[in-house]
Amino acid sequence: KAGVTQTPRYLIKTRGQQVTLSCSPISGHRSVSWYQQTPGQGLQFLFEYFSETQRNKGNFPGRFSGRQFSNSRSEMNVSTLELGDSALYLCASSSGQGLAGANVLTFGAGSRLTVL
Amino acid sequence: GNSVTQMEGPVTLSEEAFLTINCTYTATGYPSLFWYVQYPGEGLQLLLKATKADDKGSNKGFEATYRKETTSFHLEKGSVQVSDSAVYFCALRGEMKTSYDKVIFGPGTSLSVIP
């Protein structure tokens, strides 16, 4: 079956702009998690959505937001971009139910954002 | 809150050498523990997991044992290959009785295997 698909793969924005990233999970998965990956901070958890509701949230400013649609596809938005937002944004899906330990994350290839 | 600590490297080994990447965690109860691997230009892939104390996860020659007494989940492989060159992440999902906790990751350990 198809994996986790993230679009776009690469994008360049300037400071002050906003950006929307998209994630299509594995068919049947109802949970989508977002992470920011940078060389200095590693993998930082942004938020997780399950059945269109935010279930968990990381420690990022309100400029970072997300949503999930009824088909489980998810988007994340970053407004008023800053240079420090340059990163690889990774999306991961899982079933989101059943035994927590069996709920492994399947990652997409990521969206690389460069802010100039 | 929960946290994961691992040796950051980079680690450079010769082919067929023994690999150990240390991982320790801080969490209440019994979290689920994972090792993920990231090859250049790709997203992360699950390598192995363990969901309760003394469980041993294994895959592709890699092994890790969930040690509750030392809060550790060290990754080992007896003989590494050039194709094992990648970044390895230790991760945990906290234990929650009525819902799901998020998965958090260690800083990653870069491994280079030279012929």
PDB file of C-alpha atoms in Angstrom:
ATOM      1  CA  LYS A   1       0.000   0.000   0.000  1.00  0.00           C
ATOM      2  CA  ALA A   2       1.086   3.598  -0.506  1.00  0.00           C
ATOM      3  CA  GLY A   3       3.253   5.175   2.160  1.00  0.00           C
ATOM      4  CA  VAL A   4       2.980   8.549   3.822  1.00  0.00           C
ATOM      5  CA  THR A   5       3.070  11.295   1.213  1.00  0.00           C
ATOM      6  CA  GLN A   6       4.225  14.812   1.973  1.00  0.00           C
ATOM      7  CA  THR A   7       3.980  17.770  -0.350  1.00  0.00           C
ATOM      8  CA  PRO A   8       5.762  19.831  -1.367  1.00  0.00           C
ATOM      9  CA  ARG A   9       9.149  18.194  -0.913  1.00  0.00           C
ATOM     10  CA  TYR A  10      11.088  21.429  -1.142  1.00  0.00           C
ATOM     11  CA  LEU A  11      10.104  25.044  -0.824  1.00  0.00           C
ATOM     12  CA  ILE A  12      11.740  28.400  -0.344  1.00  0.00           C
ATOM     13  CA  LYS A  13      10.007  31.288   1.389  1.00  0.00           C
ATOM     14  CA  THR A  14      11.023  34.689   2.675  1.00  0.00           C
ATOM     15  CA  ARG A  15      10.666  36.048   6.186  1.00  0.00           C
ATOM     16  CA  GLY A  16       7.165  37.140   7.048  1.00  0.00           C
ATOM     17  CA  GLN A  17       5.451  34.855   4.571  1.00  0.00           C
ATOM     18  CA  GLN A  18       3.350  31.881   5.526  1.00  0.00           C
ATOM     19  CA  VAL A  19       3.513  28.283   4.368  1.00  0.00           C
ATOM     20  CA  THR A  20       1.183  25.292   4.287  1.00  0.00           C
ATOM     21  CA  LEU A  21       2.478  21.743   4.191  1.00  0.00           C
ATOM     22  CA  SER A  22       0.383  18.704   3.404  1.00  0.00           C
ATOM     23  CA  CYS A  23       0.498  15.102   4.586  1.00  0.00           C
ATOM     24  CA  SER A  24      -1.482  12.126   3.320  1.00  0.00           C
ATOM     25  CA  PRO A  25      -1.277   9.215   5.768  1.00  0.00           C
ATOM     26  CA  ILE A  26      -1.295   5.527   5.038  1.00  0.00           C
ATOM     27  CA  SER A  27      -4.777   4.371   4.148  1.00  0.00           C
ATOM     28  CA  GLY A  28      -6.662   3.440   7.305  1.00  0.00           C
ATOM     29  CA  HIS A  29      -4.414   5.414   9.636  1.00  0.00           C
ATOM     30  CA  ARG A  30      -6.296   7.986  11.682  1.00  0.00           C
ATOM     31  CA  SER A  31      -3.413   9.606  13.543  1.00  0.00           C
ATOM     32  CA  VAL A  32      -1.002  12.111  12.017  1.00  0.00           C
ATOM     33  CA  SER A  33       1.948  13.583  13.914  1.00  0.00           C
ATOM     34  CA  TRP A  34       4.202  16.424  12.814  1.00  0.00           C
ATOM     35  CA  TYR A  35       7.862  16.953  13.711  1.00  0.00           C
ATOM     36  CA  GLN A  36      10.413  19.624  12.995  1.00  0.00           C
ATOM     37  CA  GLN A  37      13.945  18.371  12.342  1.00  0.00           C
ATOM     38  CA  THR A  38      16.937  20.694  12.511  1.00  0.00           C
ATOM     39  CA  PRO A  39      20.659  19.982  12.962  1.00  0.00           C
ATOM     40  CA  GLY A  40      20.756  21.890  16.244  1.00  0.00           C
ATOM     41  CA  GLN A  41      17.521  20.772  17.901  1.00  0.00           C
ATOM     42  CA  GLY A  42      17.010  17.332  16.407  1.00  0.00           C
ATOM     43  CA  LEU A  43      13.443  16.052  16.117  1.00  0.00           C
ATOM     44  CA  GLN A  44      10.974  18.263  17.909  1.00  0.00           C
ATOM     45  CA  PHE A  45       7.330  17.247  18.270  1.00  0.00           C
ATOM     46  CA  LEU A  46       4.853  19.789  16.922  1.00  0.00           C
ATOM     47  CA  PHE A  47       1.418  18.204  17.299  1.00  0.00           C
ATOM     48  CA  GLU A  48      -0.647  15.104  16.709  1.00  0.00           C
ATOM     49  CA  TYR A  49      -4.122  14.833  15.253  1.00  0.00           C
ATOM     50  CA  PHE A  50      -6.497  11.927  15.618  1.00  0.00           C
ATOM     51  CA  SER A  51      -9.922  11.857  13.986  1.00  0.00           C
ATOM     52  CA  GLU A  52      -9.767  15.595  13.228  1.00  0.00           C
ATOM     53  CA  THR A  53      -8.921  16.532  16.842  1.00  0.00           C
ATOM     54  CA  GLN A  54      -5.600  17.671  18.195  1.00  0.00           C
ATOM     55  CA  ARG A  55      -4.631  15.031  20.720  1.00  0.00           C
ATOM     56  CA  ASN A  56      -1.127  16.148  21.683  1.00  0.00           C
ATOM     57  CA  LYS A  57       0.775  19.392  21.325  1.00  0.00           C
ATOM     58  CA  GLY A  58       4.454  20.310  21.582  1.00  0.00           C
ATOM     59  CA  ASN A  59       6.062  23.523  22.761  1.00  0.00           C
ATOM     60  CA  PHE A  60       5.938  25.656  19.665  1.00  0.00           C
ATOM     61  CA  PRO A  61       4.569  29.193  19.323  1.00  0.00           C
ATOM     62  CA  GLY A  62       1.078  29.816  18.020  1.00  0.00           C
ATOM     63  CA  ARG A  63       2.481  30.606  14.567  1.00  0.00           C
ATOM     64  CA  PHE A  64       2.553  26.856  14.073  1.00  0.00           C
ATOM     65  CA  SER A  65      -0.858  25.338  13.560  1.00  0.00           C
ATOM     66  CA  GLY A  66      -2.390  22.288  12.011  1.00  0.00           C
ATOM     67  CA  ARG A  67      -5.586  20.571  11.132  1.00  0.00           C
ATOM     68  CA  GLN A  68      -6.858  17.232   9.995  1.00  0.00           C
ATOM     69  CA  PHE A  69      -9.610  16.514   7.543  1.00  0.00           C
ATOM     70  CA  SER A  70     -12.259  13.813   7.605  1.00  0.00           C
ATOM     71  CA  ASN A  71     -10.182  11.659   5.228  1.00  0.00           C
ATOM     72  CA  SER A  72      -7.284  11.853   7.758  1.00  0.00           C
ATOM     73  CA  ARG A  73      -5.136  14.043   5.523  1.00  0.00           C
ATOM     74  CA  SER A  74      -3.428  16.737   7.525  1.00  0.00           C
ATOM     75  CA  GLU A  75      -1.968  20.150   6.911  1.00  0.00           C
ATOM     76  CA  MET A  76       0.310  22.275   8.992  1.00  0.00           C
ATOM     77  CA  ASN A  77       0.687  26.008   8.619  1.00  0.00           C
ATOM     78  CA  VAL A  78       3.436  28.328   9.726  1.00  0.00           C
ATOM     79  CA  SER A  79       2.641  32.022   9.653  1.00  0.00           C
ATOM     80  CA  THR A  80       5.013  34.982   9.787  1.00  0.00           C
ATOM     81  CA  LEU A  81       8.012  32.865   8.893  1.00  0.00           C
ATOM     82  CA  GLU A  82      11.319  33.426  10.647  1.00  0.00           C
ATOM     83  CA  LEU A  83      14.805  32.366   9.579  1.00  0.00           C
ATOM     84  CA  GLY A  84      14.831  29.830  12.393  1.00  0.00           C
ATOM     85  CA  ASP A  85      11.864  28.016  10.864  1.00  0.00           C
ATOM     86  CA  SER A  86      14.133  26.602   8.181  1.00  0.00           C
ATOM     87  CA  ALA A  87      13.963  22.866   8.757  1.00  0.00           C
ATOM     88  CA  LEU A  88      12.829  19.501   7.517  1.00  0.00           C
ATOM     89  CA  TYR A  89       9.199  19.010   8.520  1.00  0.00           C
ATOM     90  CA  LEU A  90       8.294  15.372   8.927  1.00  0.00           C
ATOM     91  CA  CYS A  91       4.858  13.878   9.071  1.00  0.00           C
ATOM     92  CA  ALA A  92       4.151  10.433  10.504  1.00  0.00           C
ATOM     93  CA  SER A  93       0.991   8.387  10.585  1.00  0.00           C
ATOM     94  CA  SER A  94      -0.218   5.530  12.749  1.00  0.00           C
ATOM     95  CA  SER A  95      -3.497   3.804  13.424  1.00  0.00           C
ATOM     96  CA  GLY A  96      -3.850   5.838  16.603  1.00  0.00           C
ATOM     97  CA  GLN A  97      -5.791   3.181  18.458  1.00  0.00           C
ATOM     98  CA  GLY A  98      -5.275  -0.224  20.002  1.00  0.00           C
ATOM     99  CA  LEU A  99      -2.188  -0.981  22.048  1.00  0.00           C
ATOM    100  CA  ALA A 100      -0.017   2.137  22.335  1.00  0.00           C
ATOM    101  CA  GLY A 101       3.183   0.153  22.046  1.00  0.00           C
ATOM    102  CA  ALA A 102       2.080  -1.395  18.788  1.00  0.00           C
ATOM    103  CA  ASN A 103       1.255   1.990  17.334  1.00  0.00           C
ATOM    104  CA  VAL A 104       4.461   2.617  15.469  1.00  0.00           C
ATOM    105  CA  LEU A 105       4.944   5.740  13.417  1.00  0.00           C
ATOM    106  CA  THR A 106       5.406   5.531   9.657  1.00  0.00           C
ATOM    107  CA  PHE A 107       7.174   8.615   8.350  1.00  0.00           C
ATOM    108  CA  GLY A 108       7.006  10.486   5.098  1.00  0.00           C
ATOM    109  CA  ALA A 109      10.138  11.768   3.353  1.00  0.00           C
ATOM    110  CA  GLY A 110       9.565  15.279   4.674  1.00  0.00           C
ATOM    111  CA  SER A 111       9.135  18.796   3.368  1.00  0.00           C
ATOM    112  CA  ARG A 112      12.315  20.848   3.421  1.00  0.00           C
ATOM    113  CA  LEU A 113      11.565  24.496   4.101  1.00  0.00           C
ATOM    114  CA  THR A 114      14.159  27.193   3.562  1.00  0.00           C
ATOM    115  CA  VAL A 115      13.384  30.682   4.838  1.00  0.00           C
ATOM    116  CA  LEU A 116      15.448  33.511   3.348  1.00  0.00           C
TER     117      LEU A 116
ATOM    118  CA  GLY B   1       8.427  15.303  31.481  1.00  0.00           C
ATOM    119  CA  ASN B   2       9.679  12.357  29.502  1.00  0.00           C
ATOM    120  CA  SER B   3      13.078  12.500  27.838  1.00  0.00           C
ATOM    121  CA  VAL B   4      15.510  10.379  25.840  1.00  0.00           C
ATOM    122  CA  THR B   5      19.289  10.626  25.959  1.00  0.00           C
ATOM    123  CA  GLN B   6      21.641   8.941  23.535  1.00  0.00           C
ATOM    124  CA  MET B   7      25.270   9.229  22.497  1.00  0.00           C
ATOM    125  CA  GLU B   8      25.400  11.702  19.652  1.00  0.00           C
ATOM    126  CA  GLY B   9      28.495  10.601  17.791  1.00  0.00           C
ATOM    127  CA  PRO B  10      29.433  10.698  15.049  1.00  0.00           C
ATOM    128  CA  VAL B  11      30.478   7.095  15.320  1.00  0.00           C
ATOM    129  CA  THR B  12      32.861   5.667  12.730  1.00  0.00           C
ATOM    130  CA  LEU B  13      33.441   1.922  12.531  1.00  0.00           C
ATOM    131  CA  SER B  14      35.154  -0.466  10.184  1.00  0.00           C
ATOM    132  CA  GLU B  15      33.054  -3.046   8.397  1.00  0.00           C
ATOM    133  CA  GLU B  16      32.326  -6.131  10.553  1.00  0.00           C
ATOM    134  CA  ALA B  17      32.977  -4.240  13.791  1.00  0.00           C
ATOM    135  CA  PHE B  18      30.645  -4.504  16.796  1.00  0.00           C
ATOM    136  CA  LEU B  19      28.210  -1.635  17.298  1.00  0.00           C
ATOM    137  CA  THR B  20      26.695  -0.284  20.493  1.00  0.00           C
ATOM    138  CA  ILE B  21      24.674   2.919  20.671  1.00  0.00           C
ATOM    139  CA  ASN B  22      23.632   3.795  24.197  1.00  0.00           C
ATOM    140  CA  CYS B  23      20.155   5.086  24.964  1.00  0.00           C
ATOM    141  CA  THR B  24      18.679   5.947  28.359  1.00  0.00           C
ATOM    142  CA  TYR B  25      15.312   7.437  29.138  1.00  0.00           C
ATOM    143  CA  THR B  26      13.358   9.243  31.804  1.00  0.00           C
ATOM    144  CA  ALA B  27       9.669   8.426  32.051  1.00  0.00           C
ATOM    145  CA  THR B  28       7.094   7.300  34.565  1.00  0.00           C
ATOM    146  CA  GLY B  29       5.546   3.881  34.362  1.00  0.00           C
ATOM    147  CA  TYR B  30       6.278   1.659  31.408  1.00  0.00           C
ATOM    148  CA  PRO B  31       6.803   3.580  28.182  1.00  0.00           C
ATOM    149  CA  SER B  32       7.124   1.857  24.829  1.00  0.00           C
ATOM    150  CA  LEU B  33      10.620   2.101  23.372  1.00  0.00           C
ATOM    151  CA  PHE B  34      11.744   2.300  19.754  1.00  0.00           C
ATOM    152  CA  TRP B  35      14.760   2.593  17.537  1.00  0.00           C
ATOM    153  CA  TYR B  36      14.317   4.402  14.238  1.00  0.00           C
ATOM    154  CA  VAL B  37      16.862   4.774  11.426  1.00  0.00           C
ATOM    155  CA  GLN B  38      17.165   7.601   8.913  1.00  0.00           C
ATOM    156  CA  TYR B  39      19.101   7.074   5.692  1.00  0.00           C
ATOM    157  CA  PRO B  40      20.369  10.128   3.802  1.00  0.00           C
ATOM    158  CA  GLY B  41      17.584  12.083   2.144  1.00  0.00           C
ATOM    159  CA  GLU B  42      14.824   9.936   3.619  1.00  0.00           C
ATOM    160  CA  GLY B  43      12.344   9.982   6.459  1.00  0.00           C
ATOM    161  CA  LEU B  44      12.685   7.790   9.521  1.00  0.00           C
ATOM    162  CA  GLN B  45      11.975   4.066   9.457  1.00  0.00           C
ATOM    163  CA  LEU B  46      11.194   1.845  12.411  1.00  0.00           C
ATOM    164  CA  LEU B  47      14.094  -0.484  13.132  1.00  0.00           C
ATOM    165  CA  LEU B  48      12.800  -2.292  16.219  1.00  0.00           C
ATOM    166  CA  LYS B  49      10.652  -1.838  19.301  1.00  0.00           C
ATOM    167  CA  ALA B  50       9.923  -3.175  22.777  1.00  0.00           C
ATOM    168  CA  THR B  51       6.799  -2.548  24.778  1.00  0.00           C
ATOM    169  CA  LYS B  52       7.517  -4.022  28.221  1.00  0.00           C
ATOM    170  CA  ALA B  53      10.398  -4.647  30.559  1.00  0.00           C
ATOM    171  CA  ASP B  54      12.886  -7.335  29.475  1.00  0.00           C
ATOM    172  CA  ASP B  55      11.443  -7.429  25.949  1.00  0.00           C
ATOM    173  CA  LYS B  56      14.083  -7.743  23.254  1.00  0.00           C
ATOM    174  CA  GLY B  57      13.429  -6.106  19.913  1.00  0.00           C
ATOM    175  CA  SER B  58      15.366  -7.339  16.900  1.00  0.00           C
ATOM    176  CA  ASN B  59      15.538  -6.682  13.180  1.00  0.00           C
ATOM    177  CA  LYS B  60      18.176  -6.927  10.419  1.00  0.00           C
ATOM    178  CA  GLY B  61      20.799  -8.120  12.926  1.00  0.00           C
ATOM    179  CA  PHE B  62      20.150  -5.238  15.322  1.00  0.00           C
ATOM    180  CA  GLU B  63      18.973  -5.916  18.870  1.00  0.00           C
ATOM    181  CA  ALA B  64      17.929  -3.872  21.896  1.00  0.00           C
ATOM    182  CA  THR B  65      16.635  -4.985  25.294  1.00  0.00           C
ATOM    183  CA  TYR B  66      14.219  -2.941  27.431  1.00  0.00           C
ATOM    184  CA  ARG B  67      15.933  -2.625  30.817  1.00  0.00           C
ATOM    185  CA  LYS B  68      13.592  -1.090  33.354  1.00  0.00           C
ATOM    186  CA  GLU B  69      16.110  -1.232  36.207  1.00  0.00           C
ATOM    187  CA  THR B  70      18.643   0.882  34.304  1.00  0.00           C
ATOM    188  CA  THR B  71      16.065   2.767  32.164  1.00  0.00           C
ATOM    189  CA  SER B  72      18.049   1.834  29.078  1.00  0.00           C
ATOM    190  CA  PHE B  73      17.457   0.528  25.572  1.00  0.00           C
ATOM    191  CA  HIS B  74      20.904   0.175  24.020  1.00  0.00           C
ATOM    192  CA  LEU B  75      21.166  -0.747  20.335  1.00  0.00           C
ATOM    193  CA  GLU B  76      23.660  -3.446  19.316  1.00  0.00           C
ATOM    194  CA  LYS B  77      24.782  -5.218  16.175  1.00  0.00           C
ATOM    195  CA  GLY B  78      27.455  -7.844  16.016  1.00  0.00           C
ATOM    196  CA  SER B  79      28.889  -7.034  12.591  1.00  0.00           C
ATOM    197  CA  VAL B  80      28.096  -3.773  10.831  1.00  0.00           C
ATOM    198  CA  GLN B  81      28.068  -3.262   7.076  1.00  0.00           C
ATOM    199  CA  VAL B  82      28.651  -0.194   4.944  1.00  0.00           C
ATOM    200  CA  SER B  83      24.913  -0.172   4.222  1.00  0.00           C
ATOM    201  CA  ASP B  84      24.229   0.430   7.943  1.00  0.00           C
ATOM    202  CA  SER B  85      25.605   3.960   7.639  1.00  0.00           C
ATOM    203  CA  ALA B  86      22.737   6.187   8.761  1.00  0.00           C
ATOM    204  CA  VAL B  87      21.439   8.196  11.694  1.00  0.00           C
ATOM    205  CA  TYR B  88      19.855   6.178  14.510  1.00  0.00           C
ATOM    206  CA  PHE B  89      17.215   7.606  16.827  1.00  0.00           C
ATOM    207  CA  CYS B  90      16.066   6.198  20.141  1.00  0.00           C
ATOM    208  CA  ALA B  91      12.457   7.095  20.950  1.00  0.00           C
ATOM    209  CA  LEU B  92       9.739   6.513  23.495  1.00  0.00           C
ATOM    210  CA  ARG B  93       5.988   6.793  23.744  1.00  0.00           C
ATOM    211  CA  GLY B  94       4.925   7.537  27.300  1.00  0.00           C
ATOM    212  CA  GLU B  95       2.512   5.310  29.134  1.00  0.00           C
ATOM    213  CA  MET B  96      -0.958   6.764  29.517  1.00  0.00           C
ATOM    214  CA  LYS B  97      -3.888   4.885  30.952  1.00  0.00           C
ATOM    215  CA  THR B  98      -6.700   6.440  28.977  1.00  0.00           C
ATOM    216  CA  SER B  99      -5.131   8.004  25.921  1.00  0.00           C
ATOM    217  CA  TYR B 100      -2.031   8.128  23.788  1.00  0.00           C
ATOM    218  CA  ASP B 101       1.079  10.054  24.605  1.00  0.00           C
ATOM    219  CA  LYS B 102       3.277  11.567  21.912  1.00  0.00           C
ATOM    220  CA  VAL B 103       6.472   9.907  20.686  1.00  0.00           C
ATOM    221  CA  ILE B 104       9.623  11.800  21.571  1.00  0.00           C
ATOM    222  CA  PHE B 105      13.070  11.220  20.097  1.00  0.00           C
ATOM    223  CA  GLY B 106      16.639  11.369  21.233  1.00  0.00           C
ATOM    224  CA  PRO B 107      19.099  13.602  19.370  1.00  0.00           C
ATOM    225  CA  GLY B 108      20.196  10.855  16.980  1.00  0.00           C
ATOM    226  CA  THR B 109      23.543   9.101  16.504  1.00  0.00           C
ATOM    227  CA  SER B 110      25.271   9.321  13.163  1.00  0.00           C
ATOM    228  CA  LEU B 111      27.001   6.095  12.148  1.00  0.00           C
ATOM    229  CA  SER B 112      29.530   5.791   9.342  1.00  0.00           C
ATOM    230  CA  VAL B 113      30.850   2.364   8.402  1.00  0.00           C
ATOM    231  CA  ILE B 114      34.001   2.300   6.298  1.00  0.00           C
ATOM    232  CA  PRO B 115      35.116  -0.664   4.183  1.00  0.00           C
TER     233      PRO B 115
END
